[in-house]
């Protein structure tokens, strides 16, 4: 009898193993990279996170269901914990069909085929990269908080679409045009942004190819490229260009409508979601977070952002496990760089930041003194009390915080009001971005294609020094002439104009980040080796920025690309960098490479710091324009170097972050 049981058992085990092998073999027809690429092209909310068992086949526990693309849940695609649903099987077959035969365009007109192929080219310049958060084992309170904040985030995306002037346009995309649906979702507009396609007139998510028109200003005044300058000269410019207002044409004259009135319905919806999140909090440990949720909820009803900032500034890494910023903040997205864009950054606090805070917190006032000395008159040193960066692990970015390519890795807020002016703002570093294996490999490949072999000795794979650099960058936003500082009675927006002011503030922060590297080395807080690695990492950052044009296809300055050109050009001019046109790069393949002269960096950066801080401190528009002219508009011999940087960087698709949240 025992022999019979044994035979039956062996048979069943063999049958199960055979069945599993058969099932597995059906899910190995597409590589992980191709699965994720095609899934995006088909506008599917599916992502193959990693091949954990190294069998080259996707398994149910390796699938992430993405937030935001469609209204769906994990249960629709995965049954229980280890079985694919019929919906997933159908989706997988569609992916296999595209992998084997390509997209079916044969029945489409030639012009439409051309447009869709251009859309595919746009998407191919980015690599979907997953940011996954599993909260299934957290408390019911935590899960309720997450649910309501994700609801608010979806409404924020609608608000941002309204600001961009594109709300409702996605409904005009043909249902079968899945790649255009993905382009619209990823870019949050129908327009292309990747370097090889942004100027291509065929590249648009809509067959009608609408022109770019901001939703923040009347259409008729946007017909002139100089409409921003016209608004700045308007006697009522303070109201018209207020950061929390929309400009409308009322009876022949321009009027300013506060956000909470212009977007009343949507802002009320956000307010309700935040109220529900606050009501879910019953634990004593999260009371500061609850106070912020309630204050932000009120701000969405009456634009009382300064009061919300007060509650927000009282949160830190030691009194809450959550980080949330939900507000209108940054201005780079819109033509005049004056209006604040709605966004959400929702994250969990990473306690690793406390180590850096304890190192740098005692030095903040000395750093302010250093900035004041570099800036010179009329700027005078002030007492600073800003929070040093908290490390946060992003759960979801939405609205203006969800970039088509790349992501913000550090941020200092708010930009206006008493909290900003008195140096009481919060600074964060996004510590879980670019840490995946694919991003690390891409980083090394790009560096080896551009650096000479000797310069790769100061290269570092991990993001430790990138995080330090971001900390110093964000701290520098809070040092020296910043926020609403006035030089001879003018704020930086008034002295420089919106786009130039935005670029200069980022140049100040990025140069401050470079400057304080050697400053910390002299105080034995970091080693010389770490200082050199940080310089190397900063130049890599410049490479990424310089792979784009200095101006957008509509003629708006790109702040990060332009500041990178100023820094790179200055380092070349001061012999901290040299381009060796006849030397092979570290990869042994590419001719022409960049040599870092790390001993020259401190002096070259010191000179640049004095120039930039002085321009900001004096409100010196002529000095700022001179920097732009010298390094952005008149590139001279560096233009050829930039062409090489651009070509080699574009071999590797840029990161496009997607988000999955299980709760």
PDB file of N, CA and C in Angstrom, residues 53 60 121 125 138 174 288 297 326 330 354 435 470 481 497 504 506 525 569 598 621:
ATOM      1  N   UNK A  53      13.839  34.736 -10.193  1.00  0.00           N
ATOM      2  CA  UNK A  53      14.309  33.350 -10.239  1.00  0.00           C
ATOM      3  C   UNK A  53      15.241  33.079 -11.415  1.00  0.00           C
ATOM      4  N   UNK A  60       3.932  35.587 -11.684  1.00  0.00           N
ATOM      5  CA  UNK A  60       2.963  36.490 -11.052  1.00  0.00           C
ATOM      6  C   UNK A  60       3.567  37.384  -9.979  1.00  0.00           C
ATOM      7  N   UNK A 121       9.143  56.523 -31.676  1.00  0.00           N
ATOM      8  CA  UNK A 121      10.519  57.009 -31.536  1.00  0.00           C
ATOM      9  C   UNK A 121      10.663  57.858 -30.279  1.00  0.00           C
ATOM     10  N   UNK A 125      13.038  56.729 -26.514  1.00  0.00           N
ATOM     11  CA  UNK A 125      14.146  57.481 -25.919  1.00  0.00           C
ATOM     12  C   UNK A 125      14.094  57.499 -24.397  1.00  0.00           C
ATOM     13  N   UNK A 138       1.257  47.116   6.498  1.00  0.00           N
ATOM     14  CA  UNK A 138       1.189  48.270   7.396  1.00  0.00           C
ATOM     15  C   UNK A 138      -0.182  48.324   8.076  1.00  0.00           C
ATOM     16  N   UNK A 174      -7.511  58.394 -30.719  1.00  0.00           N
ATOM     17  CA  UNK A 174      -8.234  57.174 -31.099  1.00  0.00           C
ATOM     18  C   UNK A 174      -7.979  56.044 -30.100  1.00  0.00           C
ATOM     19  N   UNK A 288       1.567  65.817  13.843  1.00  0.00           N
ATOM     20  CA  UNK A 288       2.081  66.876  12.956  1.00  0.00           C
ATOM     21  C   UNK A 288       1.644  66.679  11.500  1.00  0.00           C
ATOM     22  N   UNK A 297      -5.653  71.057   3.277  1.00  0.00           N
ATOM     23  CA  UNK A 297      -7.053  70.946   2.858  1.00  0.00           C
ATOM     24  C   UNK A 297      -7.713  72.323   2.806  1.00  0.00           C
ATOM     25  N   UNK A 326       1.855  68.751  -1.125  1.00  0.00           N
ATOM     26  CA  UNK A 326       0.753  68.857  -2.076  1.00  0.00           C
ATOM     27  C   UNK A 326       0.357  70.327  -2.124  1.00  0.00           C
ATOM     28  N   UNK A 330       6.581  74.988  -7.988  1.00  0.00           N
ATOM     29  CA  UNK A 330       7.612  75.379  -8.949  1.00  0.00           C
ATOM     30  C   UNK A 330       7.001  76.055 -10.178  1.00  0.00           C
ATOM     31  N   UNK A 354      19.396  61.334   8.940  1.00  0.00           N
ATOM     32  CA  UNK A 354      19.771  61.884  10.246  1.00  0.00           C
ATOM     33  C   UNK A 354      21.284  61.968  10.405  1.00  0.00           C
ATOM     34  N   UNK A 435      18.463  54.013  -8.099  1.00  0.00           N
ATOM     35  CA  UNK A 435      19.215  53.011  -7.334  1.00  0.00           C
ATOM     36  C   UNK A 435      19.022  51.606  -7.886  1.00  0.00           C
ATOM     37  N   UNK A 470      23.409  66.481  -3.742  1.00  0.00           N
ATOM     38  CA  UNK A 470      22.041  67.000  -3.723  1.00  0.00           C
ATOM     39  C   UNK A 470      21.743  67.707  -2.409  1.00  0.00           C
ATOM     40  N   UNK A 481      21.684  85.068  -1.184  1.00  0.00           N
ATOM     41  CA  UNK A 481      20.522  85.776  -1.737  1.00  0.00           C
ATOM     42  C   UNK A 481      19.530  84.780  -2.330  1.00  0.00           C
ATOM     43  N   UNK A 497      13.711  88.967 -14.530  1.00  0.00           N
ATOM     44  CA  UNK A 497      12.648  88.359 -15.330  1.00  0.00           C
ATOM     45  C   UNK A 497      12.556  86.881 -14.999  1.00  0.00           C
ATOM     46  N   UNK A 504      19.172  81.329 -12.786  1.00  0.00           N
ATOM     47  CA  UNK A 504      20.198  81.827 -11.868  1.00  0.00           C
ATOM     48  C   UNK A 504      20.086  81.209 -10.483  1.00  0.00           C
ATOM     49  N   UNK A 506      18.943  78.235  -9.764  1.00  0.00           N
ATOM     50  CA  UNK A 506      19.459  76.864  -9.853  1.00  0.00           C
ATOM     51  C   UNK A 506      20.973  76.856 -10.046  1.00  0.00           C
ATOM     52  N   UNK A 525      35.304  66.502   7.068  1.00  0.00           N
ATOM     53  CA  UNK A 525      33.989  65.859   7.115  1.00  0.00           C
ATOM     54  C   UNK A 525      33.868  64.841   5.987  1.00  0.00           C
ATOM     55  N   UNK A 569      31.546  75.161 -19.262  1.00  0.00           N
ATOM     56  CA  UNK A 569      32.408  76.098 -19.983  1.00  0.00           C
ATOM     57  C   UNK A 569      33.415  76.771 -19.072  1.00  0.00           C
ATOM     58  N   UNK A 598      41.411  67.145 -11.192  1.00  0.00           N
ATOM     59  CA  UNK A 598      40.700  67.324  -9.932  1.00  0.00           C
ATOM     60  C   UNK A 598      41.382  68.311  -8.998  1.00  0.00           C
ATOM     61  N   UNK A 621      21.572  92.071 -13.742  1.00  0.00           N
ATOM     62  CA  UNK A 621      21.051  91.438 -14.952  1.00  0.00           C
ATOM     63  C   UNK A 621      22.081  91.433 -16.073  1.00  0.00           C
TER      64      UNK A 621
END
